[in-house]
CSV table of C-alpha atoms and ligand atoms in Angstrom, one decimal:
chain,number,residue,atom,x,y,z
A,1,MET,CA,0.1,0.0,0.0
A,2,SER,CA,1.2,3.4,-0.7
A,3,ASP,CA,1.7,6.3,1.8
A,4,LEU,CA,-1.3,8.0,0.1
A,5,THR,CA,-3.8,5.5,1.5
A,6,PRO,CA,-6.2,7.7,3.6
A,7,THR,CA,-6.2,6.0,7.0
A,8,HIS,CA,-9.5,7.5,8.1
A,9,SER,CA,-11.5,6.0,5.3
A,10,SER,CA,-11.2,2.4,6.4
A,11,PRO,CA,-13.6,1.2,9.1
A,12,GLU,CA,-11.3,-1.7,9.6
A,13,VAL,CA,-8.4,0.5,10.7
A,14,ASN,CA,-10.7,2.7,12.7
A,15,LYS,CA,-11.8,-0.3,14.8
A,16,LYS,CA,-8.3,-1.2,15.6
A,17,MET,CA,-7.0,2.4,16.4
A,18,LYS,CA,-6.4,2.8,20.1
A,19,LYS,CA,-7.4,6.1,21.7
A,20,LEU,CA,-4.4,8.4,22.1
A,21,THR,CA,-3.7,9.9,25.5
A,22,GLY,CA,-2.0,13.1,26.8
A,23,VAL,CA,1.4,13.1,28.6
A,24,LYS,CA,1.2,12.3,32.3
A,25,GLY,CA,1.2,15.4,34.4
A,26,MET,CA,0.2,17.7,31.5
A,27,ASN,CA,-3.5,18.7,31.5
A,28,ASP,CA,-6.0,19.7,29.0
A,29,LEU,CA,-7.9,22.8,29.9
A,30,LEU,CA,-11.5,22.2,28.9
A,31,PRO,CA,-14.0,24.8,27.7
A,32,GLN,CA,-16.2,24.4,30.8
A,33,ASP,CA,-13.2,25.4,32.9
A,34,ALA,CA,-11.6,28.0,30.6
A,35,TYR,CA,-13.7,31.0,31.9
A,36,ARG,CA,-11.8,30.6,35.2
A,37,TRP,CA,-8.5,31.0,33.5
A,38,GLU,CA,-9.8,33.9,31.5
A,39,PHE,CA,-10.9,35.6,34.5
A,40,LEU,CA,-7.5,35.1,36.2
A,41,GLU,CA,-5.6,36.2,33.1
A,42,ARG,CA,-7.7,39.4,32.9
A,43,THR,CA,-7.2,40.0,36.5
A,44,VAL,CA,-3.4,39.6,36.4
A,45,GLN,CA,-3.1,41.8,33.4
A,46,SER,CA,-5.0,44.6,35.0
A,47,LEU,CA,-2.9,44.1,38.1
A,48,ALA,CA,0.3,44.4,36.1
A,49,LYS,CA,-1.1,47.6,34.4
A,50,ALA,CA,-2.0,49.1,37.8
A,51,TYR,CA,1.6,48.9,38.9
A,52,GLY,CA,3.1,49.8,35.4
A,53,TYR,CA,4.4,46.4,34.4
A,54,GLN,CA,4.7,45.6,30.7
A,55,ASN,CA,4.3,42.3,29.0
A,56,ILE,CA,7.2,40.3,27.7
A,57,ARG,CA,6.9,36.9,25.8
A,58,THR,CA,9.8,34.8,25.4
A,59,PRO,CA,10.1,31.4,23.6
A,60,ILE,CA,9.2,28.2,25.4
A,61,VAL,CA,12.6,26.6,24.4
A,62,GLU,CA,15.8,28.0,25.4
A,63,HIS,CA,19.4,26.9,25.3
A,64,THR,CA,19.9,24.7,28.3
A,65,GLU,CA,22.7,26.9,29.5
A,66,VAL,CA,20.2,29.8,30.2
A,67,PHE,CA,18.7,27.7,33.0
A,68,GLN,CA,21.9,26.1,34.1
A,69,ARG,CA,23.4,29.5,34.7
A,70,GLY,CA,20.3,31.3,35.6
A,71,ILE,CA,18.8,28.8,38.1
A,72,GLY,CA,22.0,27.2,39.3
A,73,GLU,CA,23.5,23.7,38.7
A,74,VAL,CA,22.8,22.5,42.3
A,75,THR,CA,19.0,23.0,42.4
A,76,ASP,CA,16.1,20.5,42.1
A,77,ILE,CA,15.1,22.1,38.7
A,78,VAL,CA,18.5,21.8,36.9
A,79,GLU,CA,19.5,18.5,38.6
A,80,LYS,CA,16.4,16.4,37.8
A,81,GLU,CA,13.3,18.4,36.6
A,82,MET,CA,14.3,19.7,33.3
A,83,TYR,CA,12.9,18.5,29.9
A,84,SER,CA,16.1,18.7,27.8
A,85,PHE,CA,17.0,17.5,24.3
A,86,GLU,CA,19.4,17.8,21.6
A,87,ASP,CA,18.4,19.7,18.4
A,88,ARG,CA,18.7,16.9,15.7
A,89,LEU,CA,20.2,19.2,13.1
A,90,ASN,CA,22.9,21.2,14.9
A,91,GLY,CA,23.3,19.3,18.1
A,92,GLU,CA,22.4,22.3,20.3
A,93,GLN,CA,21.4,21.4,23.9
A,94,LEU,CA,17.8,22.9,24.4
A,95,THR,CA,15.4,22.9,27.2
A,96,LEU,CA,11.6,23.5,27.7
A,97,ARG,CA,11.6,26.4,30.1
A,98,PRO,CA,11.1,25.3,33.7
A,99,GLU,CA,10.6,28.9,35.0
A,100,GLY,CA,10.4,32.4,33.6
A,101,THR,CA,13.0,34.6,35.2
A,102,ALA,CA,16.1,33.1,33.6
A,103,ALA,CA,14.5,33.4,30.2
A,104,VAL,CA,13.3,37.0,30.7
A,105,VAL,CA,16.8,38.0,31.9
A,106,ARG,CA,18.3,36.3,28.9
A,107,ALA,CA,16.1,38.3,26.6
A,108,VAL,CA,16.5,41.6,28.4
A,109,VAL,CA,20.3,41.2,28.2
A,110,GLU,CA,20.4,40.1,24.6
A,111,GLN,CA,18.0,42.9,23.4
A,112,ASN,CA,19.6,45.5,25.6
A,113,LEU,CA,16.3,46.3,27.1
A,114,LEU,CA,17.8,48.1,30.2
A,115,TYR,CA,19.6,50.7,28.0
A,116,GLU,CA,16.9,53.2,28.6
A,117,GLY,CA,16.8,52.5,32.3
A,118,PRO,CA,15.0,50.1,34.7
A,119,LYS,CA,12.1,48.0,33.5
A,120,ARG,CA,9.0,46.4,35.1
A,121,LEU,CA,7.9,43.3,33.1
A,122,PHE,CA,5.5,40.6,33.4
A,123,TYR,CA,4.7,37.2,31.7
A,124,ILE,CA,2.1,34.5,31.6
A,125,GLY,CA,2.7,31.1,30.2
A,126,PRO,CA,3.4,27.3,30.5
A,127,MET,CA,6.4,26.0,32.3
A,128,PHE,CA,7.7,22.4,32.3
A,129,ARG,CA,9.3,20.4,35.0
A,130,HIS,CA,9.7,16.6,35.4
A,131,GLU,CA,8.2,16.2,38.7
A,132,ARG,CA,6.1,13.4,40.2
A,133,PRO,CA,2.4,14.5,39.2
A,134,GLN,CA,0.1,14.9,42.1
A,135,ARG,CA,-2.4,17.5,43.3
A,136,GLY,CA,-0.9,20.9,42.7
A,137,ARG,CA,2.1,19.5,41.0
A,138,TYR,CA,2.2,19.0,37.2
A,139,ARG,CA,4.8,18.5,34.5
A,140,GLN,CA,3.2,21.3,32.4
A,141,PHE,CA,1.9,24.1,34.6
A,142,HIS,CA,1.4,27.8,34.2
A,143,GLN,CA,2.9,30.8,35.9
A,144,PHE,CA,2.1,34.6,36.0
A,145,GLY,CA,5.4,36.3,37.0
A,146,VAL,CA,6.8,39.8,37.3
A,147,GLU,CA,10.3,41.0,37.1
A,148,ALA,CA,11.4,44.5,38.2
A,149,LEU,CA,14.9,45.0,36.6
A,150,GLY,CA,17.3,47.7,37.4
A,151,PHE,CA,15.8,48.6,40.8
A,152,GLY,CA,18.0,48.2,44.0
A,153,GLY,CA,15.9,49.8,46.7
A,154,PRO,CA,13.9,47.9,49.3
A,155,GLU,CA,10.7,49.7,48.1
A,156,LEU,CA,10.6,47.6,45.1
A,157,ASP,CA,10.7,44.4,47.2
A,158,ALA,CA,7.7,46.0,49.2
A,159,GLU,CA,6.0,46.9,45.8
A,160,LEU,CA,6.2,43.2,44.6
A,161,ILE,CA,4.7,41.9,47.8
A,162,LEU,CA,2.0,44.5,48.0
A,163,MET,CA,1.1,43.6,44.4
A,164,CYS,CA,0.5,39.9,45.4
A,165,ALA,CA,-1.7,41.0,48.3
A,166,ARG,CA,-3.7,43.1,45.9
A,167,LEU,CA,-4.1,40.2,43.6
A,168,TRP,CA,-5.5,38.0,46.3
A,169,ASP,CA,-8.0,40.7,47.0
A,170,ASP,CA,-8.9,41.2,43.3
A,171,LEU,CA,-9.6,37.5,43.1
A,172,GLY,CA,-11.5,37.4,46.3
A,173,LEU,CA,-9.1,34.9,47.9
A,174,SER,CA,-8.5,34.9,51.6
A,175,GLY,CA,-6.3,33.1,54.2
A,176,LEU,CA,-3.0,33.5,52.3
A,177,ARG,CA,0.0,33.8,54.7
A,178,LEU,CA,2.9,35.8,53.8
A,179,GLU,CA,6.4,34.6,54.9
A,180,ILE,CA,9.5,36.6,54.3
A,181,ASN,CA,13.2,36.3,55.0
A,182,SER,CA,16.5,37.8,54.0
A,183,LEU,CA,19.2,35.9,52.4
A,184,GLY,CA,21.7,38.8,52.9
A,185,ASN,CA,24.8,39.1,50.6
A,186,GLU,CA,27.4,36.8,49.3
A,187,GLN,CA,29.8,37.2,52.3
A,188,GLU,CA,27.0,36.8,54.8
A,189,ARG,CA,25.9,33.6,53.2
A,190,LYS,CA,29.5,32.3,53.2
A,191,ASP,CA,29.9,33.0,57.0
A,192,HIS,CA,26.4,31.3,57.5
A,193,ARG,CA,27.3,28.4,55.2
A,194,ALA,CA,30.5,27.7,57.3
A,195,ALA,CA,28.5,27.5,60.5
A,196,LEU,CA,25.8,25.4,58.7
A,197,VAL,CA,28.4,22.9,57.4
A,198,THR,CA,29.9,22.6,60.9
A,199,TYR,CA,26.3,22.0,62.3
A,200,PHE,CA,25.2,19.4,59.8
A,201,GLU,CA,28.6,17.7,59.8
A,202,ALA,CA,28.0,17.1,63.5
A,203,HIS,CA,24.6,15.5,62.6
A,204,VAL,CA,25.6,13.8,59.3
A,205,THR,CA,23.9,10.5,60.2
A,206,GLU,CA,20.5,12.2,60.5
A,207,LEU,CA,20.8,13.7,57.0
A,208,ASP,CA,19.0,11.9,54.1
A,209,GLU,CA,20.9,11.0,51.0
A,210,ASP,CA,20.0,14.2,49.1
A,211,SER,CA,21.1,16.4,52.0
A,212,GLN,CA,24.4,14.5,52.5
A,213,ARG,CA,25.2,15.3,48.9
A,214,ARG,CA,24.0,18.9,49.3
A,215,LEU,CA,26.3,19.3,52.3
A,216,LYS,CA,29.1,19.3,49.9
A,217,THR,CA,27.5,21.2,47.1
A,218,ASN,CA,25.0,23.6,48.5
A,219,PRO,CA,24.2,23.4,52.2
A,220,LEU,CA,21.8,26.3,52.3
A,221,ARG,CA,19.5,24.2,50.2
A,222,ILE,CA,19.3,21.5,53.0
A,223,LEU,CA,17.1,24.0,54.7
A,224,ASP,CA,14.6,23.8,51.9
A,225,THR,CA,14.2,20.0,52.4
A,226,LYS,CA,10.6,18.6,52.3
A,227,ASN,CA,11.6,15.5,54.3
A,228,PRO,CA,9.4,15.5,57.5
A,229,GLN,CA,12.1,13.5,59.3
A,230,MET,CA,14.6,16.2,58.9
A,231,GLN,CA,12.4,19.1,60.1
A,232,GLU,CA,13.6,19.1,63.7
A,233,LEU,CA,17.3,19.2,62.6
A,234,VAL,CA,16.7,21.9,60.1
A,235,ILE,CA,14.6,24.1,62.7
A,236,ALA,CA,17.6,24.0,65.1
A,237,ALA,CA,20.2,24.9,62.5
A,238,PRO,CA,22.2,28.2,62.5
A,239,LYS,CA,20.0,30.9,61.0
A,240,LEU,CA,21.2,33.2,58.2
A,241,ILE,CA,19.5,36.1,59.7
A,242,ASP,CA,21.8,36.1,62.6
A,243,TYR,CA,24.7,36.5,60.1
A,244,LEU,CA,23.4,39.7,58.4
A,245,GLY,CA,25.4,42.8,58.5
A,246,LYS,CA,24.0,46.3,58.8
A,247,GLU,CA,23.4,46.9,55.1
A,248,SER,CA,21.3,43.8,54.7
A,249,LEU,CA,19.5,44.3,57.9
A,250,ASP,CA,18.6,47.9,56.9
A,251,HIS,CA,17.3,46.7,53.6
A,252,PHE,CA,15.2,44.1,55.3
A,253,GLU,CA,13.9,46.5,57.9
A,254,LYS,CA,12.8,48.9,55.2
A,255,VAL,CA,10.8,46.3,53.4
A,256,GLN,CA,9.1,45.3,56.7
A,257,TYR,CA,8.4,49.0,57.4
A,258,LEU,CA,6.6,49.5,54.1
A,259,LEU,CA,4.5,46.3,54.6
A,260,LYS,CA,3.5,47.5,58.0
A,261,ALA,CA,2.7,50.9,56.8
A,262,ASN,CA,0.2,49.2,54.4
A,263,ASN,CA,-1.2,47.0,57.2
A,264,LEU,CA,0.0,43.8,55.7
A,265,PRO,CA,0.8,41.1,58.1
A,266,PHE,CA,3.8,38.8,57.6
A,267,LYS,CA,5.8,36.2,59.4
A,268,ILE,CA,9.7,36.1,59.3
A,269,ASN,CA,10.7,32.4,58.5
A,270,PRO,CA,14.3,32.1,58.9
A,271,ARG,CA,14.3,28.8,57.0
A,272,LEU,CA,12.8,30.3,53.8
A,273,VAL,CA,15.5,29.9,51.2
A,274,ARG,CA,13.5,29.3,48.0
A,275,GLY,CA,14.3,26.8,45.4
A,276,LEU,CA,16.4,28.8,43.0
A,277,ASP,CA,20.0,29.6,43.4
A,278,TYR,CA,20.1,33.3,42.5
A,279,TYR,CA,18.3,35.0,45.2
A,280,ASN,CA,19.8,37.5,47.8
A,281,LEU,CA,18.4,39.8,50.3
A,282,THR,CA,14.6,39.7,50.5
A,283,VAL,CA,12.7,36.4,49.7
A,284,PHE,CA,9.0,35.8,50.2
A,285,GLU,CA,6.3,33.1,49.8
A,286,TRP,CA,2.6,33.2,49.9
A,287,ILE,CA,1.2,30.0,51.5
A,288,THR,CA,-2.2,28.5,52.0
A,289,ASP,CA,-3.4,25.6,54.3
A,290,GLN,CA,-6.1,24.8,51.9
A,291,LEU,CA,-4.2,22.9,49.2
A,292,GLY,CA,-2.6,20.2,51.2
A,293,ALA,CA,1.2,19.6,50.6
A,294,GLN,CA,1.4,21.9,47.7
A,295,GLY,CA,0.6,25.1,49.6
A,296,THR,CA,2.9,27.6,48.2
A,297,VAL,CA,0.9,29.7,45.7
A,298,ALA,CA,3.6,32.3,44.9
A,299,GLY,CA,7.2,33.2,45.7
A,300,GLY,CA,9.9,35.5,44.8
A,301,GLY,CA,12.5,37.8,45.9
A,302,ARG,CA,15.5,39.7,45.0
A,303,TYR,CA,18.2,38.3,42.7
A,304,ASP,CA,20.7,41.1,42.3
A,305,PRO,CA,23.6,38.8,41.1
A,306,LEU,CA,21.6,37.2,38.2
A,307,ILE,CA,21.8,39.8,35.4
A,308,GLU,CA,25.6,39.9,35.6
A,309,ARG,CA,25.6,36.2,35.7
A,310,MET,CA,23.7,36.0,32.5
A,311,GLY,CA,26.3,38.3,30.7
A,312,GLY,CA,24.7,41.7,31.4
A,313,LYS,CA,26.1,44.6,33.3
A,314,PRO,CA,25.8,44.3,37.1
A,315,THR,CA,22.2,45.4,37.7
A,316,PRO,CA,19.8,44.8,40.7
A,317,ALA,CA,16.6,43.1,40.1
A,318,CYS,CA,13.7,41.3,41.9
A,319,GLY,CA,10.5,39.5,41.0
A,320,TRP,CA,8.0,36.9,41.8
A,321,ALA,CA,6.0,34.1,40.2
A,322,MET,CA,2.6,32.6,40.9
A,323,GLY,CA,1.3,29.0,40.0
A,324,ILE,CA,-1.9,29.5,38.1
A,325,GLU,CA,-3.2,26.0,38.7
A,326,ARG,CA,-2.8,26.3,42.4
A,327,VAL,CA,-4.5,29.7,42.5
A,328,ILE,CA,-7.4,28.2,40.4
A,329,GLU,CA,-7.7,25.3,42.7
A,330,LEU,CA,-7.8,27.6,45.7
A,331,MET,CA,-10.5,29.7,44.1
A,332,LYS,CA,-12.6,26.5,43.8
A,333,GLU,CA,-11.8,25.5,47.4
A,334,GLN,CA,-13.1,28.9,48.5
A,335,GLY,CA,-16.2,28.7,46.4
A,336,LEU,CA,-15.2,31.6,44.1
A,337,GLU,CA,-16.2,29.7,41.0
A,338,GLY,CA,-18.0,32.5,39.2
A,339,GLU,CA,-20.6,31.9,36.6
A,340,PRO,CA,-19.6,30.5,33.1
A,341,PRO,CA,-20.5,33.3,30.8
A,342,THR,CA,-23.5,33.3,28.4
A,343,GLN,CA,-22.0,31.9,25.3
A,344,CYS,CA,-23.5,34.1,22.7
A,345,ASP,CA,-26.2,36.6,21.8
A,346,ILE,CA,-27.6,34.7,18.7
A,347,TYR,CA,-28.0,31.1,17.5
A,348,MET,CA,-28.8,31.1,13.8
A,349,ILE,CA,-31.0,28.2,12.6
A,350,HIS,CA,-31.3,27.5,8.9
A,351,ALA,CA,-32.5,24.9,6.5
A,352,SER,CA,-29.2,24.5,4.7
A,353,GLY,CA,-29.5,24.7,0.9
A,354,ASP,CA,-30.7,28.1,-0.3
A,355,THR,CA,-31.1,29.4,3.3
A,356,LEU,CA,-27.3,29.2,3.9
A,357,GLU,CA,-26.5,32.3,1.9
A,358,PRO,CA,-28.8,34.7,3.8
A,359,SER,CA,-27.8,33.1,7.2
A,360,PHE,CA,-24.2,33.6,6.6
A,361,VAL,CA,-24.6,37.1,5.2
A,362,LEU,CA,-26.9,38.1,8.1
A,363,ALA,CA,-24.5,36.5,10.7
A,364,GLU,CA,-21.6,38.4,9.3
A,365,ARG,CA,-23.6,41.6,9.4
A,366,LEU,CA,-24.5,41.0,13.0
A,367,ARG,CA,-20.9,40.3,14.0
A,368,THR,CA,-19.7,43.5,12.3
A,369,ALA,CA,-22.2,45.3,14.6
A,370,GLY,CA,-20.6,43.6,17.6
A,371,VAL,CA,-23.4,40.9,18.1
A,372,ASP,CA,-22.0,37.3,18.9
A,373,VAL,CA,-23.5,34.8,16.5
A,374,ILE,CA,-23.2,30.9,16.4
A,375,VAL,CA,-24.5,29.6,13.0
A,376,HIS,CA,-25.7,26.1,13.3
A,377,GLY,CA,-23.2,23.7,11.7
A,378,SER,CA,-24.4,20.4,10.3
A,379,ALA,CA,-22.8,17.1,11.1
A,380,ASP,CA,-23.2,15.7,7.6
A,381,GLY,CA,-23.9,18.6,5.3
A,382,GLN,CA,-27.7,17.9,5.5
A,383,ALA,CA,-30.2,20.2,7.1
A,384,ALA,CA,-30.8,19.2,10.7
A,385,SER,CA,-34.4,19.1,11.9
A,386,PHE,CA,-35.8,22.4,13.4
A,387,LYS,CA,-36.3,20.6,16.6
A,388,SER,CA,-32.8,19.5,17.0
A,389,GLN,CA,-31.4,22.9,16.0
A,390,MET,CA,-33.7,24.6,18.6
A,391,LYS,CA,-32.2,22.2,21.3
A,392,LYS,CA,-28.7,23.2,20.3
A,393,ALA,CA,-29.8,26.9,20.4
A,394,ASP,CA,-31.1,26.4,23.9
A,395,ALA,CA,-27.9,24.6,25.1
A,396,SER,CA,-25.7,27.4,23.6
A,397,GLY,CA,-26.8,29.9,26.2
A,398,ALA,CA,-27.9,32.2,23.3
A,399,LEU,CA,-30.5,34.9,24.1
A,400,TYR,CA,-32.2,34.7,20.8
A,401,ALA,CA,-32.6,32.3,17.8
A,402,VAL,CA,-32.7,33.8,14.3
A,403,ILE,CA,-34.5,31.3,12.2
A,404,ILE,CA,-34.5,31.0,8.4
A,405,GLY,CA,-36.4,28.1,7.2
A,406,GLU,CA,-37.5,27.4,3.6
A,407,ASP,CA,-40.9,29.2,4.2
A,408,GLU,CA,-39.1,32.2,5.6
A,409,PHE,CA,-36.6,32.2,2.7
A,410,ALA,CA,-39.4,32.2,0.2
A,411,GLU,CA,-40.7,35.5,1.9
A,412,GLN,CA,-37.2,36.8,2.4
A,413,GLN,CA,-37.9,37.0,6.1
A,414,ALA,CA,-36.5,35.7,9.3
A,415,GLN,CA,-38.0,34.8,12.7
A,416,ILE,CA,-36.4,36.0,15.8
A,417,LYS,CA,-37.3,33.9,18.8
A,418,ASP,CA,-36.7,34.9,22.5
A,419,LEU,CA,-35.1,31.9,24.0
A,420,ARG,CA,-34.7,33.0,27.6
A,421,ARG,CA,-37.6,35.1,28.7
A,422,THR,CA,-40.9,35.1,26.8
A,423,GLY,CA,-40.4,32.5,24.0
A,424,GLU,CA,-42.1,35.0,21.8
A,425,GLN,CA,-41.3,35.0,18.0
A,426,VAL,CA,-41.4,37.9,15.6
A,427,LYS,CA,-41.0,37.9,11.8
A,428,VAL,CA,-38.9,40.6,10.0
A,429,THR,CA,-37.5,41.1,6.6
A,430,PHE,CA,-33.9,40.2,6.1
A,431,ASP,CA,-33.0,44.0,5.9
A,432,ASP,CA,-34.6,44.5,9.3
A,433,VAL,CA,-33.0,41.7,11.2
A,434,LEU,CA,-30.0,43.8,12.3
A,435,ASP,CA,-32.0,46.6,13.8
A,436,LYS,CA,-34.6,44.4,15.4
A,437,VAL,CA,-31.8,42.1,17.1
A,438,ILE,CA,-30.0,45.2,18.4
A,439,ASP,CA,-33.3,46.6,19.8
A,440,LEU,CA,-34.0,43.3,21.5
A,441,LEU,CA,-30.6,42.9,22.9
A,442,VAL,CA,-30.7,46.5,24.3
A,443,SER,CA,-34.0,46.0,25.8
A,444,ASN,CA,-32.7,42.6,27.2
A,445,SER,CA,-29.8,44.3,28.9
A,446,ASP,CA,-32.1,46.9,30.7
B,1,ATP,P1,7.7,23.8,45.2
B,1,ATP,O1,8.4,24.1,46.5
B,1,ATP,O2,6.2,23.5,45.4
B,1,ATP,O3,8.3,22.8,44.4
B,1,ATP,P2,9.1,25.8,43.9
B,1,ATP,O4,9.9,26.6,44.8
B,1,ATP,O5,9.7,24.8,42.9
B,1,ATP,O6,7.8,25.3,44.4
B,1,ATP,P3,8.8,28.1,42.1
B,1,ATP,O7,10.0,27.7,41.3
B,1,ATP,O8,9.1,29.2,43.1
B,1,ATP,O9,8.3,26.9,42.9
B,1,ATP,O10,7.6,28.5,41.3
B,1,ATP,C1,6.6,29.5,41.8
B,1,ATP,C2,5.2,28.9,41.9
B,1,ATP,O11,4.9,28.1,40.8
B,1,ATP,C3,5.1,28.0,43.1
B,1,ATP,O12,4.9,28.6,44.3
B,1,ATP,C4,4.0,27.1,42.7
B,1,ATP,O13,2.7,27.8,42.9
B,1,ATP,C5,4.1,27.0,41.2
B,1,ATP,N1,4.7,25.7,40.8
B,1,ATP,C6,5.9,25.4,40.9
B,1,ATP,N2,6.1,24.1,40.4
B,1,ATP,C7,4.9,23.6,40.0
B,1,ATP,C8,4.4,22.5,39.4
B,1,ATP,N3,5.2,21.4,39.2
B,1,ATP,N4,3.1,22.3,39.3
B,1,ATP,C9,2.2,23.3,39.5
B,1,ATP,N5,2.7,24.5,40.0
B,1,ATP,C10,3.9,24.7,40.3
B,2,MG,MG1,9.8,22.7,43.0
């Protein structure tokens, strides 16, 4: 058989075809849930606008090195969570982006975007991490994130945190706790690191395998462990905050001062170190108890060393990212489901054949005037019965049906039927359909 044999035409083949499935941990977003995402997207976009953040869209694939350098080699993400592959043609090492910051900074440096001064940016999009799928943890998930690049003052850290608080308000969410910490500067982390190594070496038998390895590579990250058996050990470990010098403490104090001035409660969590390698000074997380183990909804902080590390001029920066799936899940938990919107204004019913032309012409005319129209589509190119089209019209959520049957066509007229309120039907000429529909929609919205 040649390659040209159409596979869909043979019932034999169809019978044997197995259903295809999606990739584990990567979800479909179905129409019945999409309105929640659309609401969230609109909300974060207007939030970004309220604070002067502009949209940036980077590719989903980057050179692996962007993340190796931007996130750090000794992190969960780079060590075990990245989807990486070799470009078949040129052998380049590529990776599906696991987070947004490294990619945004790569773009900003490459495009020289900071030439004119600091920039406030935001992004929304899918991220990919090879994690064990469970509630709130997926292999493709989505983030909304903001980055404030070129700002060194503590007021920007506070702005970012206040922005999150406003977002929870805008979404109607409650019960999110704010935890903050300061990671100081490099020297302070070095001093703390030495103390930490001494401490963990004295307790090396109590460390799990991962942490024993990290003791050699990145001991700070031991504090980030999710192993419940190690929590006591981690709680008693030397705290970075006790190693901060005056400048770092001042910065941290000013952030706290601005949060307090805005009546925003927070807790200082000395063990908060965040999963990425590039943070310094302020870090923060927003946490809920309502999502089980995956309770961190958003997190961020300052990453002053990153831009230079990515090949740019030394430039301070900070940002945060929020997990969209977790926020949607929390909205459902809190009963903030909202109503799926009415799908359209008009459902156009026709008798196929000659009636198609006026149906399509009228539908386009209505759309030009801003009216939403679904034209009935047949399954087999034949006219469906009036009854079955009426059922579809009802199910569509349309306010009115415009009906052009063969009788109507003969008279060059259409029926307009009220589907939601009265069930009444009026007959108008094709030329009058637009005006009549607009009259009805206006009276409907009163
Ligand atoms: P966690 O500690 O839960 O693994 P993280 O520190 O790896 O989180 P970040 O890299 O800070 O997470 O990402 C910011 C936010 O993105 C998280 O707070 C969370 O809401 C969301 N997120 C991270 N990984 C996933 C995932 N695999 N599935 C769904 N959401 C995720
Ligand atoms: Mg993680």
